[in-house]
Amino acid sequence: QVQLVESGGGLVQAGGSLRLSCAASGRTFRNYAMDWLRQAPGKEREFVAAISRNGISTIYADSVKGRFTISRDNAKNTLYLQMNSLEPDDTATYYCAAKATYTIVASTTEYDSWGQGTQVTVSS
C-alpha cells in the first residue's frame, strides 16, 4: 500500500485560500487515482475531488466546483488541493485517499489507503 500524509490545513477567514498537500511514500504513487474527501463533526464523510493517475482527468463535488482545484506531481509523489474563496461550510477534516483504479468516480468508499487528515477551519 501507499502511505499518505496530509499537510497545509489551518485557520483562515471566509474568502481566503489554503493549499493542502498529500505526500505519498511506499508503493508507486502514479499507479493510484487520488481523491480528497472531508468530514465535518457530526456529518457524513463527503467526496471533494478526484484526479486520475496521469493527472489529466478530474472531477469535483458541486459544492466546491469553481473554487477548489485538485492536482498532482507524480515526480514529487505529491497530491494537492488548492482551495480558494473558502466558506465556513468548508470547515472539516480533509483526507487524501488512494485507489488503484484507472477510472475516477465521486465516491467515499473502497480506497486502498487513507491519510490521517488535516484540519481546515474557516471563520466567518
mmCIF file of N, CA and C in Angstrom:
data_model
loop_
_atom_site.group_PDB
_atom_site.id
_atom_site.type_symbol
_atom_site.label_atom_id
_atom_site.label_comp_id
_atom_site.label_asym_id
_atom_site.label_seq_id
_atom_site.Cartn_x
_atom_site.Cartn_y
_atom_site.Cartn_z
ATOM 1 N N GLN A 1 0.825 -1.187 0.000
ATOM 2 C CA GLN A 1 0.000 0.000 0.000
ATOM 3 C C GLN A 1 0.868 1.249 0.000
ATOM 4 N N VAL A 2 0.274 2.337 -0.429
ATOM 5 C CA VAL A 2 0.956 3.614 -0.384
ATOM 6 C C VAL A 2 0.602 4.302 0.935
ATOM 7 N N GLN A 3 1.601 4.945 1.545
ATOM 8 C CA GLN A 3 1.369 5.694 2.780
ATOM 9 C C GLN A 3 1.169 7.164 2.433
ATOM 10 N N LEU A 4 0.210 7.793 3.105
ATOM 11 C CA LEU A 4 -0.192 9.161 2.772
ATOM 12 C C LEU A 4 -0.143 10.047 4.010
ATOM 13 N N VAL A 5 0.399 11.262 3.848
ATOM 14 C CA VAL A 5 0.465 12.234 4.942
ATOM 15 C C VAL A 5 0.016 13.591 4.416
ATOM 16 N N GLU A 6 -1.075 14.115 4.981
ATOM 17 C CA GLU A 6 -1.583 15.424 4.584
ATOM 18 C C GLU A 6 -0.931 16.533 5.395
ATOM 19 N N SER A 7 -0.911 17.714 4.805
ATOM 20 C CA SER A 7 -0.435 18.911 5.493
ATOM 21 C C SER A 7 -1.071 20.128 4.841
ATOM 22 N N GLY A 8 -0.935 21.278 5.499
ATOM 23 C CA GLY A 8 -1.395 22.529 4.909
ATOM 24 C C GLY A 8 -2.693 23.068 5.465
ATOM 25 N N GLY A 9 -3.320 22.330 6.367
ATOM 26 C CA GLY A 9 -4.553 22.832 6.952
ATOM 27 C C GLY A 9 -4.279 23.987 7.910
ATOM 28 N N GLY A 10 -5.360 24.622 8.362
ATOM 29 C CA GLY A 10 -5.212 25.724 9.297
ATOM 30 C C GLY A 10 -6.492 26.508 9.436
ATOM 31 N N LEU A 11 -6.362 27.676 10.059
ATOM 32 C CA LEU A 11 -7.490 28.577 10.275
ATOM 33 C C LEU A 11 -7.392 29.722 9.272
ATOM 34 N N VAL A 12 -8.486 30.000 8.587
ATOM 35 C CA VAL A 12 -8.499 31.044 7.577
ATOM 36 C C VAL A 12 -9.855 31.747 7.617
ATOM 37 N N GLN A 13 -9.876 33.007 7.255
ATOM 38 C CA GLN A 13 -11.134 33.741 7.210
ATOM 39 C C GLN A 13 -11.903 33.405 5.933
ATOM 40 N N ALA A 14 -13.197 33.561 5.986
ATOM 41 C CA ALA A 14 -14.021 33.345 4.800
ATOM 42 C C ALA A 14 -13.508 34.222 3.651
ATOM 43 N N GLY A 15 -13.461 33.626 2.476
ATOM 44 C CA GLY A 15 -12.923 34.309 1.311
ATOM 45 C C GLY A 15 -11.444 34.062 1.082
ATOM 46 N N GLY A 16 -10.796 33.479 2.060
ATOM 47 C CA GLY A 16 -9.368 33.207 1.966
ATOM 48 C C GLY A 16 -9.059 31.925 1.210
ATOM 49 N N SER A 17 -7.766 31.588 1.185
ATOM 50 C CA SER A 17 -7.287 30.431 0.436
ATOM 51 C C SER A 17 -6.349 29.585 1.289
ATOM 52 N N LEU A 18 -6.305 28.317 0.967
ATOM 53 C CA LEU A 18 -5.339 27.382 1.536
ATOM 54 C C LEU A 18 -4.959 26.382 0.457
ATOM 55 N N ARG A 19 -3.747 25.831 0.569
ATOM 56 C CA ARG A 19 -3.357 24.734 -0.307
ATOM 57 C C ARG A 19 -2.966 23.550 0.553
ATOM 58 N N LEU A 20 -3.680 22.471 0.374
ATOM 59 C CA LEU A 20 -3.368 21.232 1.066
ATOM 60 C C LEU A 20 -2.418 20.397 0.216
ATOM 61 N N SER A 21 -1.555 19.659 0.904
ATOM 62 C CA SER A 21 -0.654 18.729 0.238
ATOM 63 C C SER A 21 -0.834 17.342 0.842
ATOM 64 N N CYS A 22 -0.540 16.344 0.037
ATOM 65 C CA CYS A 22 -0.601 14.958 0.483
ATOM 66 C C CYS A 22 0.644 14.268 -0.067
ATOM 67 N N ALA A 23 1.574 13.943 0.814
ATOM 68 C CA ALA A 23 2.819 13.301 0.415
ATOM 69 C C ALA A 23 2.658 11.791 0.473
ATOM 70 N N ALA A 24 3.059 11.125 -0.600
ATOM 71 C CA ALA A 24 2.915 9.683 -0.695
ATOM 72 C C ALA A 24 4.269 8.993 -0.637
ATOM 73 N N SER A 25 4.294 7.822 -0.035
ATOM 74 C CA SER A 25 5.505 7.006 0.012
ATOM 75 C C SER A 25 5.092 5.536 -0.030
ATOM 76 N N GLY A 26 6.079 4.693 -0.285
ATOM 77 C CA GLY A 26 5.784 3.275 -0.367
ATOM 78 C C GLY A 26 5.590 2.853 -1.810
ATOM 79 N N ARG A 27 4.416 2.388 -2.124
ATOM 80 C CA ARG A 27 4.131 1.923 -3.482
ATOM 81 C C ARG A 27 4.166 3.097 -4.476
ATOM 82 N N THR A 28 4.205 2.795 -5.746
ATOM 83 C CA THR A 28 4.340 3.801 -6.784
ATOM 84 C C THR A 28 3.107 4.685 -6.842
ATOM 85 N N PHE A 29 3.343 5.955 -6.556
ATOM 86 C CA PHE A 29 2.257 6.932 -6.472
ATOM 87 C C PHE A 29 1.461 7.006 -7.767
ATOM 88 N N ARG A 30 2.153 6.946 -8.893
ATOM 89 C CA ARG A 30 1.473 7.150 -10.171
ATOM 90 C C ARG A 30 0.536 6.006 -10.529
ATOM 91 N N ASN A 31 0.565 4.934 -9.769
ATOM 92 C CA ASN A 31 -0.336 3.807 -10.023
ATOM 93 C C ASN A 31 -1.692 3.968 -9.348
ATOM 94 N N TYR A 32 -1.888 5.104 -8.682
ATOM 95 C CA TYR A 32 -3.121 5.320 -7.928
ATOM 96 C C TYR A 32 -3.856 6.559 -8.412
ATOM 97 N N ALA A 33 -5.165 6.403 -8.619
ATOM 98 C CA ALA A 33 -6.021 7.568 -8.683
ATOM 99 C C ALA A 33 -6.120 8.121 -7.266
ATOM 100 N N MET A 34 -6.251 9.434 -7.147
ATOM 101 C CA MET A 34 -6.225 10.064 -5.835
ATOM 102 C C MET A 34 -7.457 10.932 -5.627
ATOM 103 N N ASP A 35 -7.956 10.908 -4.409
ATOM 104 C CA ASP A 35 -9.132 11.683 -4.037
ATOM 105 C C ASP A 35 -8.833 12.550 -2.826
ATOM 106 N N TRP A 36 -9.586 13.617 -2.725
ATOM 107 C CA TRP A 36 -9.712 14.375 -1.485
ATOM 108 C C TRP A 36 -11.146 14.195 -0.988
ATOM 109 N N LEU A 37 -11.258 13.937 0.302
ATOM 110 C CA LEU A 37 -12.550 13.851 0.965
ATOM 111 C C LEU A 37 -12.496 14.708 2.218
ATOM 112 N N ARG A 38 -13.662 14.978 2.800
ATOM 113 C CA ARG A 38 -13.691 15.753 4.028
ATOM 114 C C ARG A 38 -14.822 15.262 4.919
ATOM 115 N N GLN A 39 -14.654 15.539 6.196
ATOM 116 C CA GLN A 39 -15.682 15.173 7.163
ATOM 117 C C GLN A 39 -15.759 16.239 8.241
ATOM 118 N N ALA A 40 -16.927 16.816 8.391
ATOM 119 C CA ALA A 40 -17.175 17.791 9.447
ATOM 120 C C ALA A 40 -17.771 17.065 10.648
ATOM 121 N N PRO A 41 -17.614 17.622 11.849
ATOM 122 C CA PRO A 41 -18.165 16.980 13.045
ATOM 123 C C PRO A 41 -19.663 16.736 12.908
ATOM 124 N N GLY A 42 -20.092 15.513 13.176
ATOM 125 C CA GLY A 42 -21.499 15.185 13.138
ATOM 126 C C GLY A 42 -22.061 14.966 11.754
ATOM 127 N N LYS A 43 -21.194 15.006 10.746
ATOM 128 C CA LYS A 43 -21.673 14.846 9.371
ATOM 129 C C LYS A 43 -21.013 13.634 8.719
ATOM 130 N N GLU A 44 -21.621 13.177 7.636
ATOM 131 C CA GLU A 44 -21.070 12.065 6.881
ATOM 132 C C GLU A 44 -19.812 12.506 6.130
ATOM 133 N N ARG A 45 -18.961 11.541 5.850
ATOM 134 C CA ARG A 45 -17.806 11.803 5.007
ATOM 135 C C ARG A 45 -18.289 12.244 3.634
ATOM 136 N N GLU A 46 -17.609 13.221 3.036
ATOM 137 C CA GLU A 46 -18.059 13.817 1.787
ATOM 138 C C GLU A 46 -16.945 13.808 0.751
ATOM 139 N N PHE A 47 -17.279 13.389 -0.450
ATOM 140 C CA PHE A 47 -16.334 13.454 -1.561
ATOM 141 C C PHE A 47 -16.092 14.914 -1.925
ATOM 142 N N VAL A 48 -14.842 15.256 -2.205
ATOM 143 C CA VAL A 48 -14.497 16.624 -2.600
ATOM 144 C C VAL A 48 -14.018 16.670 -4.052
ATOM 145 N N ALA A 49 -13.005 15.861 -4.370
ATOM 146 C CA ALA A 49 -12.430 15.904 -5.712
ATOM 147 C C ALA A 49 -11.618 14.645 -5.959
ATOM 148 N N ALA A 50 -11.422 14.323 -7.237
ATOM 149 C CA ALA A 50 -10.617 13.164 -7.617
ATOM 150 C C ALA A 50 -9.793 13.503 -8.839
ATOM 151 N N ILE A 51 -8.662 12.816 -8.969
ATOM 152 C CA ILE A 51 -7.778 13.026 -10.113
ATOM 153 C C ILE A 51 -7.255 11.685 -10.581
ATOM 154 N N SER A 52 -7.151 11.524 -11.892
ATOM 155 C CA SER A 52 -6.703 10.263 -12.456
ATOM 156 C C SER A 52 -5.211 10.057 -12.241
ATOM 157 N N ARG A 53 -4.745 8.878 -12.570
ATOM 158 C CA ARG A 53 -3.338 8.524 -12.365
ATOM 159 C C ARG A 53 -2.386 9.493 -13.052
ATOM 160 N N ASN A 54 -2.733 9.885 -14.265
ATOM 161 C CA ASN A 54 -1.828 10.748 -15.023
ATOM 162 C C ASN A 54 -2.147 12.236 -14.847
ATOM 163 N N GLY A 55 -3.148 12.528 -14.055
ATOM 164 C CA GLY A 55 -3.482 13.918 -13.762
ATOM 165 C C GLY A 55 -4.318 14.611 -14.815
ATOM 166 N N ILE A 56 -4.694 13.907 -15.855
ATOM 167 C CA ILE A 56 -5.423 14.546 -16.948
ATOM 168 C C ILE A 56 -6.902 14.729 -16.615
ATOM 169 N N SER A 57 -7.496 13.755 -15.957
ATOM 170 C CA SER A 57 -8.928 13.813 -15.651
ATOM 171 C C SER A 57 -9.146 14.202 -14.197
ATOM 172 N N THR A 58 -10.133 15.082 -13.985
ATOM 173 C CA THR A 58 -10.504 15.494 -12.628
ATOM 174 C C THR A 58 -12.022 15.582 -12.529
ATOM 175 N N ILE A 59 -12.537 15.386 -11.330
ATOM 176 C CA ILE A 59 -13.954 15.596 -11.055
ATOM 177 C C ILE A 59 -14.074 16.261 -9.684
ATOM 178 N N TYR A 60 -15.163 17.002 -9.510
ATOM 179 C CA TYR A 60 -15.361 17.771 -8.284
ATOM 180 C C TYR A 60 -16.792 17.616 -7.787
ATOM 181 N N ALA A 61 -16.938 17.725 -6.492
ATOM 182 C CA ALA A 61 -18.266 17.857 -5.909
ATOM 183 C C ALA A 61 -18.836 19.210 -6.319
ATOM 184 N N ASP A 62 -20.142 19.263 -6.496
ATOM 185 C CA ASP A 62 -20.771 20.524 -6.898
ATOM 186 C C ASP A 62 -20.483 21.638 -5.895
ATOM 187 N N SER A 63 -20.356 21.291 -4.637
ATOM 188 C CA SER A 63 -20.175 22.291 -3.588
ATOM 189 C C SER A 63 -18.835 23.007 -3.671
ATOM 190 N N VAL A 64 -17.859 22.435 -4.364
ATOM 191 C CA VAL A 64 -16.531 23.054 -4.439
ATOM 192 C C VAL A 64 -16.136 23.422 -5.867
ATOM 193 N N LYS A 65 -16.947 23.035 -6.837
ATOM 194 C CA LYS A 65 -16.610 23.282 -8.236
ATOM 195 C C LYS A 65 -16.424 24.779 -8.487
ATOM 196 N N GLY A 66 -15.336 25.120 -9.158
ATOM 197 C CA GLY A 66 -15.036 26.519 -9.430
ATOM 198 C C GLY A 66 -14.247 27.211 -8.341
ATOM 199 N N ARG A 67 -14.132 26.583 -7.169
ATOM 200 C CA ARG A 67 -13.378 27.165 -6.058
ATOM 201 C C ARG A 67 -12.139 26.337 -5.712
ATOM 202 N N PHE A 68 -12.236 25.025 -5.834
ATOM 203 C CA PHE A 68 -11.128 24.132 -5.481
ATOM 204 C C PHE A 68 -10.512 23.557 -6.757
ATOM 205 N N THR A 69 -9.205 23.288 -6.701
ATOM 206 C CA THR A 69 -8.509 22.646 -7.807
ATOM 207 C C THR A 69 -7.631 21.529 -7.275
ATOM 208 N N ILE A 70 -7.848 20.333 -7.791
ATOM 209 C CA ILE A 70 -7.013 19.181 -7.432
ATOM 210 C C ILE A 70 -5.921 19.031 -8.486
ATOM 211 N N SER A 71 -4.726 18.700 -8.040
ATOM 212 C CA SER A 71 -3.622 18.477 -8.965
ATOM 213 C C SER A 71 -2.650 17.501 -8.325
ATOM 214 N N ARG A 72 -1.721 17.010 -9.123
ATOM 215 C CA ARG A 72 -0.719 16.077 -8.605
ATOM 216 C C ARG A 72 0.591 16.276 -9.348
ATOM 217 N N ASP A 73 1.673 15.943 -8.654
ATOM 218 C CA ASP A 73 3.002 15.956 -9.240
ATOM 219 C C ASP A 73 3.577 14.562 -9.020
ATOM 220 N N ASN A 74 3.511 13.729 -10.036
ATOM 221 C CA ASN A 74 3.958 12.342 -9.875
ATOM 222 C C ASN A 74 5.474 12.248 -9.667
ATOM 223 N N ALA A 75 6.212 13.221 -10.140
ATOM 224 C CA ALA A 75 7.664 13.230 -9.921
ATOM 225 C C ALA A 75 7.988 13.484 -8.452
ATOM 226 N N LYS A 76 7.115 14.209 -7.769
ATOM 227 C CA LYS A 76 7.329 14.530 -6.353
ATOM 228 C C LYS A 76 6.463 13.672 -5.430
ATOM 229 N N ASN A 77 5.700 12.750 -6.005
ATOM 230 C CA ASN A 77 4.819 11.878 -5.206
ATOM 231 C C ASN A 77 3.895 12.686 -4.300
ATOM 232 N N THR A 78 3.311 13.733 -4.850
ATOM 233 C CA THR A 78 2.509 14.643 -4.034
ATOM 234 C C THR A 78 1.211 15.008 -4.736
ATOM 235 N N LEU A 79 0.157 15.032 -3.937
ATOM 236 C CA LEU A 79 -1.173 15.454 -4.358
ATOM 237 C C LEU A 79 -1.460 16.800 -3.711
ATOM 238 N N TYR A 80 -2.195 17.661 -4.424
ATOM 239 C CA TYR A 80 -2.518 18.985 -3.907
ATOM 240 C C TYR A 80 -4.026 19.255 -3.996
ATOM 241 N N LEU A 81 -4.467 20.168 -3.138
ATOM 242 C CA LEU A 81 -5.814 20.717 -3.250
ATOM 243 C C LEU A 81 -5.713 22.212 -2.986
ATOM 244 N N GLN A 82 -5.860 23.005 -4.035
ATOM 245 C CA GLN A 82 -5.889 24.455 -3.895
ATOM 246 C C GLN A 82 -7.322 24.863 -3.607
ATOM 247 N N MET A 83 -7.525 25.532 -2.486
ATOM 248 C CA MET A 83 -8.867 25.919 -2.053
ATOM 249 C C MET A 83 -8.948 27.436 -2.003
ATOM 250 N N ASN A 84 -9.793 27.997 -2.845
ATOM 251 C CA ASN A 84 -10.000 29.447 -2.896
ATOM 252 C C ASN A 84 -11.428 29.786 -2.487
ATOM 253 N N SER A 85 -11.646 31.050 -2.187
ATOM 254 C CA SER A 85 -12.981 31.527 -1.808
ATOM 255 C C SER A 85 -13.609 30.625 -0.750
ATOM 256 N N LEU A 86 -12.846 30.346 0.281
ATOM 257 C CA LEU A 86 -13.310 29.422 1.310
ATOM 258 C C LEU A 86 -14.511 29.985 2.053
ATOM 259 N N GLU A 87 -15.391 29.071 2.441
ATOM 260 C CA GLU A 87 -16.619 29.407 3.147
ATOM 261 C C GLU A 87 -16.654 28.650 4.481
ATOM 262 N N PRO A 88 -17.395 29.170 5.457
ATOM 263 C CA PRO A 88 -17.482 28.446 6.738
ATOM 264 C C PRO A 88 -17.935 26.989 6.581
ATOM 265 N N ASP A 89 -18.774 26.707 5.587
ATOM 266 C CA ASP A 89 -19.223 25.332 5.364
ATOM 267 C C ASP A 89 -18.108 24.409 4.869
ATOM 268 N N ASP A 90 -16.969 24.961 4.510
ATOM 269 C CA ASP A 90 -15.817 24.144 4.113
ATOM 270 C C ASP A 90 -15.051 23.630 5.317
ATOM 271 N N THR A 91 -15.404 24.080 6.511
ATOM 272 C CA THR A 91 -14.733 23.631 7.720
ATOM 273 C C THR A 91 -14.913 22.127 7.895
ATOM 274 N N ALA A 92 -13.785 21.417 8.003
ATOM 275 C CA ALA A 92 -13.819 19.955 8.104
ATOM 276 C C ALA A 92 -12.395 19.444 8.252
ATOM 277 N N THR A 93 -12.289 18.155 8.539
ATOM 278 C CA THR A 93 -11.013 17.469 8.406
ATOM 279 C C THR A 93 -10.931 16.931 6.987
ATOM 280 N N TYR A 94 -9.844 17.258 6.321
ATOM 281 C CA TYR A 94 -9.651 16.869 4.930
ATOM 282 C C TYR A 94 -8.688 15.684 4.847
ATOM 283 N N TYR A 95 -9.078 14.704 4.057
ATOM 284 C CA TYR A 95 -8.296 13.482 3.897
ATOM 285 C C TYR A 95 -7.946 13.268 2.426
ATOM 286 N N CYS A 96 -6.749 12.780 2.188
ATOM 287 C CA CYS A 96 -6.446 12.267 0.864
ATOM 288 C C CYS A 96 -6.544 10.745 0.923
ATOM 289 N N ALA A 97 -6.885 10.162 -0.213
ATOM 290 C CA ALA A 97 -7.074 8.721 -0.272
ATOM 291 C C ALA A 97 -6.661 8.219 -1.649
ATOM 292 N N ALA A 98 -6.156 7.009 -1.683
ATOM 293 C CA ALA A 98 -5.633 6.414 -2.906
ATOM 294 C C ALA A 98 -6.472 5.211 -3.320
ATOM 295 N N LYS A 99 -6.645 5.106 -4.621
ATOM 296 C CA LYS A 99 -7.421 3.996 -5.157
ATOM 297 C C LYS A 99 -6.715 3.478 -6.404
ATOM 298 N N ALA A 100 -6.423 2.186 -6.423
ATOM 299 C CA ALA A 100 -5.676 1.592 -7.542
ATOM 300 C C ALA A 100 -6.623 1.291 -8.694
ATOM 301 N N THR A 101 -7.162 2.364 -9.287
ATOM 302 C CA THR A 101 -8.085 2.209 -10.407
ATOM 303 C C THR A 101 -7.670 3.134 -11.553
ATOM 304 N N TYR A 102 -8.174 2.823 -12.736
ATOM 305 C CA TYR A 102 -7.904 3.664 -13.901
ATOM 306 C C TYR A 102 -8.962 4.750 -14.076
ATOM 307 N N THR A 103 -10.151 4.495 -13.568
ATOM 308 C CA THR A 103 -11.220 5.477 -13.720
ATOM 309 C C THR A 103 -11.434 6.211 -12.402
ATOM 310 N N ILE A 104 -11.994 7.393 -12.475
ATOM 311 C CA ILE A 104 -12.299 8.155 -11.268
ATOM 312 C C ILE A 104 -13.797 8.395 -11.191
ATOM 313 N N VAL A 105 -14.325 8.246 -9.980
ATOM 314 C CA VAL A 105 -15.741 8.467 -9.732
ATOM 315 C C VAL A 105 -15.875 9.213 -8.417
ATOM 316 N N ALA A 106 -16.994 9.842 -8.241
ATOM 317 C CA ALA A 106 -17.268 10.540 -6.987
ATOM 318 C C ALA A 106 -17.799 9.527 -5.984
ATOM 319 N N SER A 107 -16.937 9.091 -5.080
ATOM 320 C CA SER A 107 -17.355 8.112 -4.080
ATOM 321 C C SER A 107 -16.643 8.373 -2.771
ATOM 322 N N THR A 108 -17.044 7.654 -1.733
ATOM 323 C CA THR A 108 -16.387 7.803 -0.433
ATOM 324 C C THR A 108 -15.950 6.460 0.133
ATOM 325 N N THR A 109 -15.908 5.432 -0.702
ATOM 326 C CA THR A 109 -15.585 4.090 -0.216
ATOM 327 C C THR A 109 -14.588 3.384 -1.131
ATOM 328 N N GLU A 110 -14.101 2.239 -0.650
ATOM 329 C CA GLU A 110 -13.242 1.327 -1.428
ATOM 330 C C GLU A 110 -11.905 1.942 -1.784
ATOM 331 N N TYR A 111 -11.270 2.554 -0.808
ATOM 332 C CA TYR A 111 -9.933 3.090 -1.013
ATOM 333 C C TYR A 111 -8.876 2.106 -0.507
ATOM 334 N N ASP A 112 -7.716 2.159 -1.127
ATOM 335 C CA ASP A 112 -6.616 1.305 -0.710
ATOM 336 C C ASP A 112 -5.840 1.899 0.463
ATOM 337 N N SER A 113 -5.766 3.217 0.514
ATOM 338 C CA SER A 113 -5.036 3.880 1.587
ATOM 339 C C SER A 113 -5.684 5.223 1.908
ATOM 340 N N TRP A 114 -5.523 5.634 3.177
ATOM 341 C CA TRP A 114 -6.009 6.930 3.654
ATOM 342 C C TRP A 114 -4.883 7.647 4.386
ATOM 343 N N GLY A 115 -4.919 8.966 4.360
ATOM 344 C CA GLY A 115 -4.060 9.734 5.237
ATOM 345 C C GLY A 115 -4.719 9.936 6.587
ATOM 346 N N GLN A 116 -4.011 10.646 7.475
ATOM 347 C CA GLN A 116 -4.528 10.852 8.831
ATOM 348 C C GLN A 116 -5.421 12.073 8.929
ATOM 349 N N GLY A 117 -5.429 12.908 7.911
ATOM 350 C CA GLY A 117 -6.286 14.078 7.867
ATOM 351 C C GLY A 117 -5.587 15.348 8.317
ATOM 352 N N THR A 118 -6.080 16.471 7.800
ATOM 353 C CA THR A 118 -5.600 17.789 8.214
ATOM 354 C C THR A 118 -6.822 18.686 8.401
ATOM 355 N N GLN A 119 -6.818 19.460 9.478
ATOM 356 C CA GLN A 119 -7.989 20.250 9.841
ATOM 357 C C GLN A 119 -8.000 21.580 9.099
ATOM 358 N N VAL A 120 -9.138 21.906 8.524
ATOM 359 C CA VAL A 120 -9.358 23.207 7.894
ATOM 360 C C VAL A 120 -10.527 23.875 8.617
ATOM 361 N N THR A 121 -10.284 25.080 9.120
ATOM 362 C CA THR A 121 -11.323 25.832 9.811
ATOM 363 C C THR A 121 -11.462 27.186 9.136
ATOM 364 N N VAL A 122 -12.684 27.498 8.704
ATOM 365 C CA VAL A 122 -12.955 28.755 8.026
ATOM 366 C C VAL A 122 -13.871 29.586 8.919
ATOM 367 N N SER A 123 -13.383 30.741 9.327
ATOM 368 C CA SER A 123 -14.169 31.608 10.209
ATOM 369 C C SER A 123 -14.965 32.614 9.384
ATOM 370 N N SER A 124 -16.126 32.980 9.899
ATOM 371 C CA SER A 124 -16.992 33.930 9.177
ATOM 372 C C SER A 124 -16.696 35.367 9.564
#
